[in-house]
Amino acid sequence: MPATPQQIIKEIQELYLSDSLPWIIGYSGGKDSTASLQLIWLALASLPEERRRFKPVHVISTDTLVENPIIAAWVELSLAHMEVSAIKQGLPIKPHRLTPTVENRFWVNLIGKGYPAPRNKFRWCTDRLKISASTKFIQDLSEANGEAILVLGQRRGESQVRDKVMDTYQHSTRERLSRNKDPKLSRVWVYLPIETWSSDDVWEYIIQTPNPWGINNQDLFDIYRGATPDSECPIVVDKSTPSCGDSRFGCYVCTMVSQDKSMAAMIQNDADKAWMQPIMDFRDKFLASGGEEGDRKHRDFRRLNGRLTVMRDRLVHGPYSQERRRVLLLELLKAQRAAMEGGQSKGYGQIELISIEELDEIRRIWVEDKGEIEDYLPSIYQEATGHPYPGRELDPMPLEPSDLILLKRVAGHWSMRNQPSDEPAVRRERRLELYKLLRTLLATSFRGLQSRQRSKQLDEISALLKAFAFVDEADALAFALVHHPEKRGDNSGAGPADEQDNELLTEDLEGDSTRKVIPIALTNELLV
């Protein structure tokens, strides 16, 4: 039997007044977190004024910066209303919008470092975008106060996976509270006020009860309704009847699903949201299209740490190539411009898919970390937007674009004479590998001129010579198979190749794991 709102409000008041531990409420802007926060808000508001400021209640919302733009705008509006209304009503509620650090953001990792689009067994995005920022906030608050109470809008019956997570919150030493399962948050208790409610209980409550911080919950209902394919939220008469609660919102870049159904339904059901079409088109064409196998041709045969990994007699590809990252950035900026132009009359003319701060970091990674001294980012920005790049300047390299063109030409001539092939694709790959080696060595040498750590520069050059030790991918694979046959991997009981590849990529993306990893020796005759 689900608890009534009155019972939950009374329970909240008792828990709130029972100790001095600060509360943290997870708020996503969805119906469940809205219902939970609304119950807590009304519970505090109905306390005597001298008791309602007993301790702070923090409302945290993590913006991944790649959320569905409609939901992101809704959450931002809600947080602004909360801040004003809490002050007016004399409540100790403090909203916080959390975002990932620059180095953890989606585009910095995908376009900057070259991480492949997330897959089922390679979900590098979840911790970086969603968990890290909120965990740090909760951890800092709990350590400063000894302990803390985390309120979540989770309900039983949403899914088997979520029910299993909620089971871990049971068997607590304090009534209605349970320990957090995350070791990093061992000082945090968990409270689930609406765990016994159904989706329809939630909707009935937030539609019939006016929102206390001043937004219209009917607008939220309309967002859910617009995110269903048939644009309907029927009256539920039995468990077989679909509900608006089935709508799911998340990051528009998510490749864990084949299609962003909620964004597609919003565009289909509301002409005022057609401005999001370029965003969905970018996601479908450049992130989700082809899956892992289709992505493979756009990735380097080396890992980010320069090593080789073999699975099923072929190399597991690593980060996106320079050319692919250039294409992704150009098309993303074009999609941003198209969305801004389309959303101008709808109030979304300032929509930002990627910030200048992120572009600055991507540019730094390309030039300084990867040695891509062509410094393509400003010209890509100019091509996509029609405006000069407004970000910060980098220290100039002592090479002009014409010098790099000459270097590429020389590398091509040398490769044709000393590494001939009848295959045009092979000739192109060999020319490019030699050019990348020479260019990156030059970049490392230039950085070394400004550094006093000469030994470190020698280590970097040594690592580069090893990373570019092969004339092409076939050369690298042949070396790996001949010199390290025991590292090919065991195919017994193996699942799909792309899933195993992703698992390896996860474990050895940047770290020093040696599982199925081939150390590189110098085999390029140019380097011997």
Coordinates of C-alpha atoms in Angstrom, one line a residue:
M1 CA 0.0 0.0 0.0
P2 CA 1.6 3.3 -1.1
A3 CA 2.1 5.9 1.6
T4 CA -0.1 9.0 1.3
P5 CA 1.4 12.4 0.8
Q6 CA 0.4 13.4 4.3
Q7 CA 2.1 10.4 5.7
I8 CA 5.3 11.1 3.8
I9 CA 5.3 14.8 4.8
K10 CA 5.0 13.8 8.5
E11 CA 7.8 11.3 8.1
I12 CA 10.0 13.9 6.4
Q13 CA 9.4 16.4 9.3
E14 CA 10.3 13.7 11.9
L15 CA 13.5 12.8 10.0
Y16 CA 14.5 16.4 9.4
L17 CA 14.2 17.3 13.1
S18 CA 15.8 14.1 14.4
D19 CA 19.4 15.2 13.9
S20 CA 21.7 17.9 12.6
L21 CA 22.8 16.2 9.4
P22 CA 22.5 18.2 6.2
W23 CA 20.2 17.0 3.5
I24 CA 21.1 16.6 -0.2
I25 CA 18.3 16.2 -2.7
G26 CA 19.1 14.8 -6.1
Y27 CA 17.0 16.8 -8.7
S28 CA 16.9 15.9 -12.4
G29 CA 13.8 18.0 -13.3
G30 CA 11.9 14.8 -14.0
K31 CA 8.6 13.8 -12.3
D32 CA 10.0 11.6 -9.6
S33 CA 12.6 14.1 -8.3
T34 CA 10.0 16.9 -8.6
A35 CA 7.6 14.9 -6.4
S36 CA 10.2 14.1 -3.8
L37 CA 11.4 17.7 -3.6
Q38 CA 7.9 19.1 -3.5
L39 CA 7.0 16.8 -0.6
I40 CA 10.2 18.0 1.3
W41 CA 9.5 21.6 0.4
L42 CA 5.9 21.5 1.8
A43 CA 7.1 19.5 4.9
L44 CA 9.6 22.2 5.8
A45 CA 7.2 25.1 4.9
S46 CA 4.6 23.7 7.3
L47 CA 7.0 23.6 10.3
P48 CA 7.1 26.6 12.7
E49 CA 9.4 29.3 11.4
E50 CA 11.9 28.8 14.2
R51 CA 12.3 25.1 13.3
R52 CA 12.3 25.2 9.5
R53 CA 15.8 26.6 9.5
F54 CA 17.1 23.8 11.7
K55 CA 19.6 22.7 9.0
P56 CA 20.4 23.2 5.3
V57 CA 18.8 21.3 2.5
H58 CA 20.9 21.3 -0.7
V59 CA 19.2 20.6 -4.0
I60 CA 21.8 19.4 -6.5
S61 CA 21.3 19.0 -10.3
T62 CA 24.1 17.7 -12.5
D63 CA 24.1 19.2 -15.9
T64 CA 26.2 17.0 -18.2
L65 CA 26.2 19.9 -20.8
V66 CA 24.9 17.4 -23.4
E67 CA 21.4 17.1 -22.0
N68 CA 18.3 17.3 -24.1
P69 CA 18.1 21.1 -24.5
I70 CA 14.4 21.3 -23.6
I71 CA 15.1 19.4 -20.3
A72 CA 18.2 21.4 -19.6
A73 CA 16.3 24.7 -20.0
W74 CA 13.5 23.4 -17.8
V75 CA 15.9 22.4 -15.0
E76 CA 17.7 25.8 -15.2
L77 CA 14.4 27.6 -15.0
S78 CA 13.4 25.5 -12.0
L79 CA 16.6 26.0 -10.1
A80 CA 16.3 29.8 -10.6
H81 CA 12.7 29.7 -9.2
M82 CA 13.8 27.6 -6.3
E83 CA 16.5 30.1 -5.3
V84 CA 14.2 33.0 -5.3
S85 CA 11.2 31.2 -3.7
A86 CA 13.3 29.7 -0.9
I87 CA 14.5 33.1 0.2
K88 CA 11.0 34.6 0.0
Q89 CA 9.5 31.7 2.0
G90 CA 12.3 31.6 4.6
L91 CA 13.4 28.1 3.8
P92 CA 16.9 26.7 4.1
I93 CA 16.8 25.2 0.6
K94 CA 19.8 25.9 -1.5
P95 CA 19.9 24.9 -5.2
H96 CA 23.2 24.0 -6.9
R97 CA 23.8 23.4 -10.6
L98 CA 26.8 21.0 -10.9
T99 CA 28.8 20.5 -14.1
P100 CA 31.7 18.3 -15.0
T101 CA 35.2 19.8 -14.9
V102 CA 36.5 20.8 -18.3
E103 CA 38.7 17.8 -18.6
N104 CA 35.8 15.5 -18.0
R105 CA 33.4 17.0 -20.5
F106 CA 32.0 14.9 -23.4
W107 CA 33.4 16.9 -26.3
V108 CA 36.8 17.3 -24.7
N109 CA 37.2 13.6 -24.4
L110 CA 35.5 12.6 -27.7
I111 CA 36.8 15.3 -30.0
G112 CA 39.8 16.4 -28.0
K113 CA 41.4 13.1 -26.9
G114 CA 39.6 11.0 -29.5
Y115 CA 37.7 8.6 -27.2
P116 CA 35.3 6.6 -29.4
A117 CA 31.6 7.2 -28.9
P118 CA 30.4 5.3 -25.8
R119 CA 29.2 1.7 -26.2
N120 CA 27.6 -0.8 -23.9
K121 CA 30.9 -2.1 -22.5
F122 CA 32.7 1.2 -22.9
R123 CA 30.7 3.7 -21.0
W124 CA 33.5 6.1 -20.3
C125 CA 30.9 9.0 -20.1
T126 CA 28.8 8.0 -17.1
D127 CA 31.4 8.6 -14.4
R128 CA 33.0 11.7 -16.0
L129 CA 29.7 13.5 -16.8
K130 CA 27.2 12.4 -14.2
I131 CA 28.9 10.9 -11.2
S132 CA 32.1 12.8 -10.6
A133 CA 30.6 16.2 -10.0
S134 CA 27.8 15.0 -7.7
T135 CA 30.0 12.6 -5.8
K136 CA 32.5 15.4 -5.0
F137 CA 29.8 17.7 -3.8
I138 CA 28.2 15.0 -1.6
Q139 CA 31.6 13.8 -0.3
D140 CA 32.8 17.2 0.6
L141 CA 29.6 18.0 2.5
S142 CA 29.5 14.7 4.3
E143 CA 33.1 15.0 5.4
A144 CA 32.6 18.6 6.6
N145 CA 29.6 17.6 8.7
G146 CA 30.5 14.0 9.7
E147 CA 27.6 12.6 7.8
A148 CA 24.8 13.6 5.4
I149 CA 21.5 12.4 4.1
L150 CA 20.9 11.9 0.4
V151 CA 17.3 12.0 -0.8
L152 CA 16.6 10.3 -4.1
G153 CA 13.4 10.1 -6.1
Q154 CA 13.6 6.4 -6.9
R155 CA 10.6 4.1 -7.0
R156 CA 10.2 0.4 -6.9
G157 CA 8.8 -1.2 -10.1
E158 CA 10.6 1.3 -12.4
S159 CA 12.9 -1.5 -13.6
Q160 CA 14.5 -4.7 -12.3
V161 CA 17.9 -3.0 -12.4
R162 CA 16.7 -0.1 -10.2
D163 CA 14.9 -2.5 -7.8
K164 CA 18.2 -4.3 -7.3
V165 CA 19.9 -1.0 -6.6
M166 CA 17.2 -0.1 -4.1
D167 CA 17.6 -3.5 -2.4
T168 CA 21.1 -2.5 -1.5
Y169 CA 19.7 0.4 0.5
Q170 CA 17.7 -1.9 2.8
H171 CA 18.6 -3.4 6.2
S172 CA 19.8 -0.1 7.7
T173 CA 20.6 0.6 11.3
R174 CA 18.4 3.7 11.2
E175 CA 14.7 3.5 10.5
R176 CA 13.8 4.6 6.9
L177 CA 17.5 5.4 6.2
S178 CA 20.1 3.2 4.6
R179 CA 23.8 3.3 4.0
N180 CA 25.0 4.3 0.5
K181 CA 26.5 1.4 -1.4
D182 CA 29.3 3.6 -2.8
P183 CA 32.5 3.3 -0.7
K184 CA 33.3 6.9 -1.5
L185 CA 30.1 7.9 0.2
S186 CA 30.3 5.7 3.3
R187 CA 29.2 8.6 5.5
V188 CA 26.1 9.2 3.5
W189 CA 22.6 7.9 4.4
V190 CA 20.0 7.4 1.7
Y191 CA 16.3 8.3 2.0
L192 CA 13.7 7.3 -0.6
P193 CA 10.5 9.1 0.2
I194 CA 8.4 7.9 -2.7
E195 CA 9.8 4.4 -3.1
T196 CA 6.3 2.9 -2.7
W197 CA 4.6 5.1 -5.3
S198 CA 3.7 4.2 -8.8
S199 CA 4.2 6.4 -11.8
D200 CA 0.5 7.3 -11.7
D201 CA 0.8 8.2 -8.0
V202 CA 3.5 10.6 -8.9
W203 CA 1.6 12.3 -11.7
E204 CA -1.6 12.5 -9.6
Y205 CA 0.3 14.2 -6.8
I206 CA 2.3 16.8 -8.8
I207 CA -0.6 17.7 -11.0
Q208 CA -3.1 18.1 -8.2
T209 CA -0.7 19.9 -5.8
P210 CA 0.5 23.3 -6.8
N211 CA 4.3 23.5 -7.2
P212 CA 5.7 25.4 -4.1
W213 CA 8.6 27.1 -5.9
G214 CA 6.5 28.7 -8.5
I215 CA 6.8 26.6 -11.7
N216 CA 3.8 25.0 -13.4
N217 CA 3.9 21.2 -13.1
Q218 CA 1.5 21.0 -16.1
D219 CA 4.4 22.2 -18.2
L220 CA 6.4 19.2 -17.0
F221 CA 3.5 16.9 -17.9
D222 CA 3.4 18.5 -21.4
I223 CA 7.1 17.8 -21.8
Y224 CA 6.6 14.2 -21.0
R225 CA 3.5 14.0 -23.3
G226 CA 5.5 15.6 -26.1
A227 CA 8.2 13.0 -25.7
T228 CA 5.9 10.0 -26.5
P229 CA 5.5 9.0 -30.1
D230 CA 1.7 9.4 -30.2
S231 CA 1.7 12.6 -28.0
E232 CA -0.8 11.0 -25.6
C233 CA -0.8 10.4 -21.9
P234 CA -3.9 8.2 -21.4
I235 CA -5.9 7.7 -18.3
V236 CA -4.4 4.5 -16.8
V237 CA -7.1 1.9 -16.1
D238 CA -4.8 -1.2 -15.7
K239 CA -1.1 -2.1 -15.8
S240 CA -1.2 -2.7 -19.5
T241 CA -2.0 0.9 -20.3
P242 CA 1.0 3.0 -21.3
S243 CA 1.8 6.0 -19.1
C244 CA 3.6 9.3 -19.6
G245 CA 6.0 8.1 -17.0
D246 CA 7.5 5.8 -19.6
S247 CA 9.2 8.7 -21.3
R248 CA 13.0 8.8 -20.7
F249 CA 15.2 11.8 -21.1
G250 CA 18.9 11.8 -21.1
C251 CA 22.0 13.0 -23.0
Y252 CA 21.3 13.7 -26.7
V253 CA 24.7 12.2 -27.5
C254 CA 23.9 8.8 -25.8
T255 CA 24.8 5.9 -28.0
M256 CA 23.6 3.3 -25.5
V257 CA 20.4 3.3 -27.5
S258 CA 20.0 3.2 -31.3
Q259 CA 17.7 6.2 -31.4
D260 CA 16.9 9.1 -29.1
K261 CA 13.1 8.4 -29.1
S262 CA 12.2 11.3 -26.7
M263 CA 13.9 13.9 -28.9
A264 CA 12.4 12.4 -32.0
A265 CA 8.9 12.5 -30.5
M266 CA 9.4 16.1 -29.4
I267 CA 10.3 17.1 -32.9
Q268 CA 7.5 15.1 -34.4
N269 CA 4.8 16.3 -32.1
D270 CA 5.7 20.0 -31.9
A271 CA 6.7 22.2 -34.8
D272 CA 8.2 24.7 -32.3
K273 CA 10.8 22.1 -31.4
A274 CA 11.9 21.4 -35.0
W275 CA 15.0 23.5 -34.4
M276 CA 16.4 20.4 -32.6
Q277 CA 16.5 18.4 -35.8
P278 CA 20.1 19.3 -36.7
I279 CA 21.2 18.1 -33.2
M280 CA 19.5 14.7 -33.7
D281 CA 20.8 14.4 -37.2
F282 CA 24.4 15.0 -36.0
R283 CA 23.9 12.4 -33.3
D284 CA 22.5 9.8 -35.6
K285 CA 25.0 10.3 -38.4
F286 CA 28.2 10.8 -36.6
L287 CA 27.9 9.1 -33.2
A288 CA 25.4 6.3 -33.5
S289 CA 25.7 5.3 -37.1
G290 CA 27.4 1.9 -37.7
G291 CA 28.1 1.1 -34.1
E292 CA 31.5 -0.1 -33.0
E293 CA 32.4 -1.9 -36.3
G294 CA 31.4 1.1 -38.4
D295 CA 33.4 3.4 -36.1
R296 CA 36.6 1.2 -36.4
K297 CA 37.8 2.7 -39.7
H298 CA 37.9 6.1 -38.2
R299 CA 40.2 5.1 -35.3
D300 CA 44.0 4.8 -35.0
F301 CA 45.4 1.3 -34.8
R302 CA 47.3 2.3 -31.7
R303 CA 45.9 3.0 -28.2
L304 CA 46.2 6.4 -26.6
N305 CA 49.2 5.2 -24.7
G306 CA 50.9 4.1 -28.0
R307 CA 50.5 0.4 -27.4
L308 CA 48.9 -2.3 -29.5
T309 CA 46.2 -4.6 -28.5
V310 CA 45.3 -7.8 -30.5
M311 CA 42.0 -9.6 -30.5
R312 CA 41.0 -12.3 -32.9
D313 CA 44.1 -11.8 -35.0
R314 CA 43.4 -8.1 -35.6
L315 CA 44.3 -4.9 -33.8
V316 CA 41.8 -3.3 -31.5
H317 CA 41.6 0.3 -32.7
G318 CA 42.1 3.1 -30.2
P319 CA 41.2 6.8 -30.4
Y320 CA 39.7 8.7 -33.4
S321 CA 42.1 9.8 -36.0
Q322 CA 43.0 13.4 -36.5
E323 CA 40.9 13.6 -39.6
R324 CA 37.8 12.1 -37.9
R325 CA 38.1 14.6 -35.0
R326 CA 38.3 17.5 -37.4
V327 CA 35.1 16.2 -39.2
L328 CA 33.3 15.7 -35.9
L329 CA 34.1 19.3 -34.7
L330 CA 33.2 20.9 -38.0
E331 CA 29.8 19.1 -38.1
L332 CA 29.1 19.7 -34.5
L333 CA 29.7 23.5 -34.9
K334 CA 27.5 23.4 -38.0
A335 CA 24.7 21.7 -36.1
Q336 CA 25.1 24.3 -33.3
R337 CA 24.7 27.1 -35.8
A338 CA 21.7 25.6 -37.5
A339 CA 20.0 24.9 -34.1
M340 CA 20.7 28.5 -33.0
E341 CA 19.2 29.9 -36.2
G342 CA 16.2 27.6 -36.0
G343 CA 15.6 28.3 -32.3
Q344 CA 16.0 32.0 -32.5
S345 CA 12.3 32.7 -32.7
K346 CA 11.4 30.0 -30.2
G347 CA 13.6 31.4 -27.4
Y348 CA 16.5 29.1 -28.0
G349 CA 18.7 31.4 -30.0
Q350 CA 21.6 31.1 -27.5
I351 CA 21.6 27.3 -27.5
E352 CA 25.2 26.1 -27.0
L353 CA 26.3 22.6 -27.8
I354 CA 30.0 23.2 -27.2
S355 CA 31.5 26.1 -25.2
I356 CA 34.5 28.3 -26.0
E357 CA 36.1 26.9 -22.8
E358 CA 35.8 23.4 -24.2
L359 CA 37.1 24.5 -27.6
D360 CA 40.1 26.0 -25.9
E361 CA 40.8 22.7 -24.1
I362 CA 40.4 20.7 -27.3
R363 CA 42.8 23.0 -29.1
R364 CA 45.3 22.7 -26.4
I365 CA 45.1 18.9 -26.4
W366 CA 45.4 18.7 -30.2
V367 CA 48.5 21.0 -30.4
E368 CA 50.3 20.4 -27.1
D369 CA 49.4 16.9 -26.1
K370 CA 49.1 15.3 -29.5
G371 CA 51.6 17.4 -31.3
E372 CA 49.2 18.4 -34.1
I373 CA 50.9 21.7 -34.7
E374 CA 48.8 22.4 -37.8
D375 CA 46.4 24.0 -35.2
Y376 CA 43.3 23.4 -37.3
L377 CA 40.7 24.4 -34.7
P378 CA 40.5 28.2 -35.4
S379 CA 40.0 27.6 -39.2
I380 CA 37.4 24.9 -38.5
Y381 CA 35.5 27.4 -36.3
Q382 CA 35.7 30.1 -38.9
E383 CA 34.4 27.7 -41.6
A384 CA 31.5 26.5 -39.5
T385 CA 30.4 29.8 -38.0
G386 CA 31.6 32.4 -40.4
H387 CA 33.3 34.2 -37.5
P388 CA 37.0 34.4 -36.3
Y389 CA 37.8 32.1 -33.4
P390 CA 37.3 34.1 -30.1
G391 CA 39.2 31.8 -27.8
R392 CA 42.5 32.2 -26.1
E393 CA 45.7 32.2 -28.2
L394 CA 48.4 29.5 -28.0
D395 CA 52.1 30.1 -28.0
P396 CA 53.1 30.2 -31.7
M397 CA 55.0 27.4 -33.2
P398 CA 58.1 28.3 -35.3
L399 CA 56.6 26.8 -38.4
E400 CA 54.3 28.3 -41.0
P401 CA 51.5 26.3 -42.7
S402 CA 53.6 26.3 -45.9
D403 CA 56.4 24.6 -43.9
L404 CA 54.1 21.8 -42.9
I405 CA 52.8 21.4 -46.5
L406 CA 56.4 21.0 -47.6
L407 CA 57.1 18.5 -44.8
K408 CA 54.1 16.4 -46.0
R409 CA 55.3 16.5 -49.6
V410 CA 58.8 15.4 -48.6
A411 CA 57.4 12.6 -46.5
G412 CA 55.2 11.5 -49.4
H413 CA 58.2 11.4 -51.8
W414 CA 60.4 9.5 -49.4
S415 CA 57.6 7.0 -48.7
M416 CA 56.9 6.4 -52.4
R417 CA 60.6 5.6 -53.0
N418 CA 61.4 3.5 -50.0
Q419 CA 58.0 2.0 -49.1
P420 CA 56.3 1.3 -52.5
S421 CA 52.9 -0.3 -52.8
D422 CA 50.5 -1.0 -55.6
E423 CA 47.5 -0.1 -53.4
P424 CA 46.6 3.7 -53.3
A425 CA 45.1 3.3 -49.8
V426 CA 48.3 1.7 -48.5
R427 CA 50.5 4.4 -50.1
R428 CA 48.4 7.1 -48.5
E429 CA 48.5 5.4 -45.1
R430 CA 52.3 5.1 -45.2
R431 CA 52.8 8.7 -46.3
L432 CA 50.5 9.9 -43.4
E433 CA 52.3 7.7 -40.8
L434 CA 55.7 9.1 -41.8
Y435 CA 54.4 12.7 -41.8
K436 CA 52.8 12.3 -38.4
L437 CA 56.1 11.0 -37.0
L438 CA 58.1 13.9 -38.3
R439 CA 55.5 16.5 -37.4
T440 CA 55.1 15.2 -33.8
L441 CA 58.9 14.9 -33.3
L442 CA 59.2 18.6 -34.4
A443 CA 56.4 19.6 -31.9
T444 CA 58.1 17.7 -29.1
S445 CA 61.5 19.4 -29.9
F446 CA 59.9 22.8 -30.0
R447 CA 58.3 22.2 -26.6
G448 CA 61.7 21.0 -25.3
L449 CA 63.3 24.3 -26.2
Q450 CA 61.1 26.0 -23.6
S451 CA 61.6 23.3 -21.0
R452 CA 64.5 22.8 -18.6
Q453 CA 63.6 19.1 -18.2
R454 CA 65.8 17.7 -21.0
S455 CA 65.6 14.1 -19.7
K456 CA 61.8 14.3 -19.9
Q457 CA 62.0 15.4 -23.5
L458 CA 64.3 12.5 -24.4
D459 CA 61.7 10.2 -22.8
E460 CA 58.9 11.7 -24.9
I461 CA 61.0 11.4 -28.1
S462 CA 61.7 7.7 -27.3
A463 CA 58.0 7.1 -26.7
L464 CA 57.1 8.7 -30.0
L465 CA 59.7 6.6 -31.9
K466 CA 58.1 3.5 -30.5
A467 CA 54.6 4.6 -31.1
F468 CA 55.4 5.4 -34.8
A469 CA 57.6 2.3 -35.3
F470 CA 55.5 0.8 -38.0
V471 CA 55.0 1.9 -41.6
D472 CA 51.3 1.0 -41.5
E473 CA 48.7 -1.0 -39.6
A474 CA 49.6 -4.2 -41.5
D475 CA 53.2 -3.9 -40.4
A476 CA 52.1 -3.4 -36.8
L477 CA 49.8 -6.4 -36.8
A478 CA 52.4 -8.6 -38.4
F479 CA 54.9 -7.7 -35.7
A480 CA 52.4 -8.3 -33.0
L481 CA 51.3 -11.7 -34.3
V482 CA 54.9 -12.9 -34.9
H483 CA 56.6 -11.7 -31.8
H484 CA 53.7 -12.2 -29.3
P485 CA 51.5 -15.0 -30.4
E486 CA 50.5 -15.8 -26.8
K487 CA 48.9 -12.4 -26.7
R488 CA 46.3 -13.0 -29.4
G489 CA 43.5 -13.6 -26.9
D490 CA 41.3 -16.6 -26.1
N491 CA 38.2 -17.0 -28.3
S492 CA 36.6 -19.6 -26.2
G493 CA 33.2 -18.5 -24.9
A494 CA 33.7 -15.1 -26.5
G495 CA 30.9 -12.7 -27.2
P496 CA 30.6 -10.3 -30.1
A497 CA 34.0 -9.0 -31.2
D498 CA 33.1 -5.4 -30.8
E499 CA 32.0 -6.0 -27.2
Q500 CA 35.3 -7.6 -26.3
D501 CA 37.2 -4.9 -28.1
N502 CA 35.3 -2.3 -26.1
E503 CA 36.1 -4.1 -22.9
L504 CA 39.8 -4.0 -23.7
L505 CA 39.6 -0.4 -24.7
T506 CA 38.0 0.5 -21.4
E507 CA 40.7 -1.2 -19.4
D508 CA 43.6 0.1 -21.4
L509 CA 42.4 3.5 -22.7
E510 CA 45.1 5.5 -21.0
G511 CA 46.4 3.3 -18.2
D512 CA 49.3 0.9 -18.0
S513 CA 47.4 -2.4 -18.1
T514 CA 49.3 -5.1 -20.0
R515 CA 46.3 -7.4 -20.7
K516 CA 46.6 -8.5 -24.4
V517 CA 48.8 -5.4 -25.0
I518 CA 51.8 -5.7 -27.2
P519 CA 55.0 -3.7 -26.3
I520 CA 56.3 -1.9 -29.4
A521 CA 59.8 -2.4 -30.8
L522 CA 61.5 -0.3 -33.5
T523 CA 60.9 -2.0 -36.8
N524 CA 60.6 1.0 -39.2
E525 CA 63.8 0.9 -41.2
L526 CA 63.8 4.7 -41.2
L527 CA 64.3 4.7 -37.5
V528 CA 66.8 1.9 -37.1

